[in-house]
Amino acid sequence: MTENNYRILVVDDEQDLCEILKFNLETEGYQVETANSAEEALTMDIAGFDLLLLDVMMGGISGFSMAKTIKKEPATANIPIIFLTARDTENDTVTGFNIGADDYISKPFSIREVMVRVRAVLRRTSDEGTASVEPQLLSYQGLEMNLSKKTVAIDGENIPFTKTEFELLQLLLEERGRVFSRQELIDRIWPKDVLVLDRTVDVNITRLRKKIGRFSKCIVTRLGFGYYFDS
């Protein structure tokens, strides 16, 4: 997909900021729509967008609450979300990633930073459809990954995964028993032009364990070294 085909929804109660982001994103070739509240955004066809830029602190429904609603619906569960917020605290960041955010940008931010983050997230979440000689299914007991459809099923029930979570699980499953340091996981999973902290890896591993239910104990922490999938 070319940049001209990517559709982005900007949701922020600051109308001027929406317009600034819309102008600059459209200059980069994206198709952009805006909403000045979560309530307005939820009346739109969310499933038709490839990325959401979502403000956290808004009157009425917050960005976190809107994201939770989106993640519960199968049609919108896998749409990437970048949170925009003036609240730069670790708790807010962890909350955002636990909901399923793909990135988190603190205000005030530079337009250049936003463009880099947008490109990185879209690249991570849009590389499906390329030819591959890998097996289409990767499974362990009742845990099954469909590598072509990018889906995960636990005991036959499909579970929504973000692209980062999917790639983490795929890597750990493909190389079962091998311990990966946090830096190795960052190098293998995240884009080179995005700053990723060790804490981000830990948060994603925590989310991954929660999603795979009874298999959570298979993802083992080796203190001082990293993580591995124990079969």
C-alpha positions as semicolon CSV with decimal commas, in nm:
position;residue;x (nm);y (nm);z (nm)
1;M;0,000;0,000;0,000
2;T;0,134;0,344;-0,090
3;E;0,115;0,641;0,145
4;N;-0,160;0,791;-0,072
5;N;-0,384;0,497;0,024
6;Y;-0,332;0,516;0,400
7;R;-0,628;0,667;0,586
8;I;-0,559;0,831;0,922
9;L;-0,808;0,960;1,178
10;V;-0,690;1,237;1,415
11;V;-0,901;1,268;1,733
12;D;-0,825;1,568;1,955
13;D;-1,041;1,832;2,124
14;E;-0,796;2,103;2,015
15;Q;-0,930;2,196;1,674
16;D;-0,618;2,394;1,578
17;L;-0,397;2,095;1,653
18;C;-0,621;1,869;1,445
19;E;-0,587;2,105;1,151
20;I;-0,208;2,130;1,188
21;L;-0,174;1,751;1,196
22;K;-0,416;1,710;0,907
23;F;-0,224;1,960;0,692
24;N;0,115;1,805;0,759
25;L;-0,001;1,445;0,721
26;E;-0,174;1,529;0,393
27;T;0,147;1,696;0,277
28;E;0,315;1,358;0,333
29;G;0,052;1,196;0,110
30;Y;-0,188;1,048;0,365
31;Q;-0,567;1,074;0,354
32;V;-0,672;1,237;0,681
33;E;-0,998;1,300;0,864
34;T;-1,040;1,469;1,203
35;A;-1,278;1,455;1,496
36;N;-1,286;1,689;1,796
37;S;-1,418;1,434;2,045
38;A;-1,428;1,061;2,098
39;E;-1,805;1,077;2,071
40;E;-1,777;1,227;1,721
41;A;-1,509;0,977;1,619
42;L;-1,717;0,678;1,729
43;T;-1,993;0,779;1,485
44;M;-1,745;0,741;1,199
45;D;-1,641;0,426;1,012
46;I;-1,343;0,345;1,234
47;A;-1,280;0,018;1,051
48;G;-1,203;0,217;0,737
49;F;-0,891;0,378;0,885
50;D;-0,537;0,240;0,886
51;L;-0,420;0,440;1,191
52;L;-0,564;0,650;1,474
53;L;-0,388;0,947;1,634
54;L;-0,582;0,968;1,959
55;D;-0,565;1,234;2,230
56;V;-0,585;1,094;2,584
57;M;-0,738;1,385;2,777
58;M;-1,064;1,498;2,619
59;G;-1,395;1,617;2,764
60;G;-1,650;1,338;2,778
61;I;-1,510;1,003;2,663
62;S;-1,133;0,989;2,713
63;G;-0,891;0,856;2,459
64;F;-0,821;0,553;2,679
65;S;-1,194;0,472;2,700
66;M;-1,236;0,511;2,324
67;A;-0,940;0,281;2,263
68;K;-1,086;0,015;2,493
69;T;-1,412;0,030;2,296
70;I;-1,228;-0,007;1,966
71;K;-1,016;-0,298;2,088
72;K;-1,329;-0,493;2,194
73;E;-1,471;-0,495;1,840
74;P;-1,323;-0,758;1,603
75;A;-1,353;-0,524;1,302
76;T;-1,141;-0,254;1,468
77;A;-0,931;-0,447;1,723
78;N;-0,617;-0,450;1,508
79;I;-0,619;-0,088;1,393
80;P;-0,296;0,070;1,525
81;I;-0,327;0,356;1,774
82;I;-0,079;0,630;1,858
83;F;-0,176;0,815;2,177
84;L;-0,114;1,190;2,201
85;T;-0,102;1,331;2,551
86;A;0,019;1,622;2,762
87;R;0,052;1,384;3,058
88;D;0,401;1,236;3,043
89;T;0,398;0,988;3,329
90;E;0,505;0,625;3,340
91;N;0,161;0,516;3,463
92;D;-0,011;0,678;3,166
93;T;0,237;0,521;2,927
94;V;0,190;0,175;3,076
95;T;-0,190;0,221;3,069
96;G;-0,173;0,313;2,702
97;F;0,040;0,015;2,608
98;N;-0,176;-0,220;2,815
99;I;-0,482;-0,106;2,622
100;G;-0,303;-0,191;2,299
101;A;-0,132;0,128;2,186
102;D;0,135;0,096;1,920
103;D;0,309;0,418;2,022
104;Y;0,279;0,710;2,263
105;I;0,377;1,072;2,190
106;S;0,395;1,335;2,464
107;K;0,287;1,695;2,401
108;P;0,439;1,929;2,307
109;F;0,583;1,737;2,014
110;S;0,749;1,830;1,689
111;I;0,566;1,761;1,363
112;R;0,877;1,581;1,241
113;E;0,857;1,342;1,538
114;V;0,492;1,266;1,460
115;M;0,571;1,194;1,095
116;V;0,853;0,955;1,191
117;R;0,633;0,770;1,441
118;V;0,343;0,746;1,194
119;R;0,566;0,603;0,921
120;A;0,718;0,352;1,164
121;V;0,383;0,226;1,293
122;L;0,233;0,198;0,946
123;R;0,539;0,010;0,824
124;R;0,512;-0,234;1,116
125;T;0,143;-0,295;1,062
126;S;0,120;-0,304;0,683
127;D;0,375;-0,550;0,550
128;E;0,126;-0,836;0,500
129;G;0,081;-0,993;0,161
130;T;0,447;-1,033;0,073
131;A;0,552;-1,369;-0,066
132;S;0,696;-1,609;0,191
133;V;0,826;-1,963;0,197
134;E;0,758;-1,995;0,568
135;P;0,494;-2,244;0,684
136;Q;0,153;-2,082;0,709
137;L;0,076;-2,224;1,053
138;L;0,283;-2,215;1,370
139;S;0,139;-2,405;1,663
140;Y;0,208;-2,537;2,010
141;Q;-0,058;-2,759;2,164
142;G;-0,378;-2,549;2,162
143;L;-0,200;-2,227;2,058
144;E;-0,209;-2,169;1,682
145;M;-0,071;-1,881;1,475
146;N;-0,180;-1,832;1,115
147;L;0,118;-1,655;0,961
148;S;-0,059;-1,559;0,640
149;K;-0,374;-1,420;0,802
150;K;-0,183;-1,282;1,103
151;T;-0,425;-1,434;1,351
152;V;-0,382;-1,616;1,682
153;A;-0,621;-1,876;1,821
154;I;-0,618;-2,021;2,172
155;D;-0,806;-2,352;2,193
156;G;-0,993;-2,256;1,876
157;E;-1,089;-1,904;1,987
158;N;-0,943;-1,615;1,788
159;I;-0,772;-1,356;2,009
160;P;-0,699;-1,002;1,877
161;F;-0,327;-0,920;1,873
162;T;-0,138;-0,604;1,785
163;K;0,134;-0,651;1,525
164;T;0,407;-0,611;1,789
165;E;0,248;-0,877;2,010
166;F;0,207;-1,109;1,711
167;E;0,571;-1,075;1,607
168;L;0,695;-1,125;1,964
169;L;0,495;-1,446;1,999
170;Q;0,603;-1,569;1,655
171;L;0,971;-1,513;1,734
172;L;0,952;-1,683;2,075
173;L;0,757;-1,978;1,931
174;E;0,983;-2,024;1,630
175;E;1,293;-2,034;1,849
176;R;1,154;-2,213;2,153
177;G;1,400;-2,251;2,438
178;R;1,627;-1,971;2,323
179;V;1,665;-1,680;2,566
180;F;1,626;-1,339;2,403
181;S;1,760;-1,031;2,579
182;R;1,545;-0,720;2,574
183;Q;1,788;-0,557;2,330
184;E;1,765;-0,857;2,094
185;L;1,386;-0,833;2,099
186;I;1,403;-0,459;2,030
187;D;1,642;-0,519;1,738
188;R;1,427;-0,798;1,593
189;I;1,078;-0,651;1,641
190;W;1,087;-0,271;1,651
191;P;1,191;-0,034;1,367
192;K;1,544;0,106;1,382
193;D;1,430;0,469;1,379
194;V;1,210;0,442;1,690
195;L;1,344;0,474;2,044
196;V;1,224;0,175;2,248
197;L;1,291;0,137;2,620
198;D;1,341;-0,191;2,806
199;R;1,021;-0,107;2,993
200;T;0,830;-0,113;2,663
201;V;0,946;-0,470;2,602
202;D;0,835;-0,572;2,953
203;V;0,491;-0,415;2,903
204;N;0,443;-0,596;2,571
205;I;0,549;-0,928;2,726
206;T;0,298;-0,872;3,009
207;R;0,021;-0,804;2,755
208;L;0,125;-1,109;2,555
209;R;0,110;-1,338;2,859
210;K;-0,236;-1,208;2,945
211;K;-0,366;-1,278;2,595
212;I;-0,239;-1,636;2,566
213;G;-0,420;-1,748;2,880
214;R;-0,315;-2,091;3,002
215;F;0,004;-2,070;2,794
216;S;0,123;-1,759;2,980
217;K;0,350;-1,972;3,199
218;C;0,536;-2,081;2,882
219;I;0,687;-1,733;2,844
220;V;0,957;-1,745;3,108
221;T;1,164;-1,460;3,250
222;R;1,530;-1,551;3,291
223;L;1,643;-1,287;3,541
224;G;1,938;-1,088;3,417
225;F;1,910;-1,233;3,067
226;G;1,566;-1,192;2,910
227;Y;1,271;-1,403;2,795
228;Y;1,212;-1,738;2,629
229;F;0,928;-1,976;2,538
230;D;0,952;-2,292;2,746
231;S;0,785;-2,592;2,582
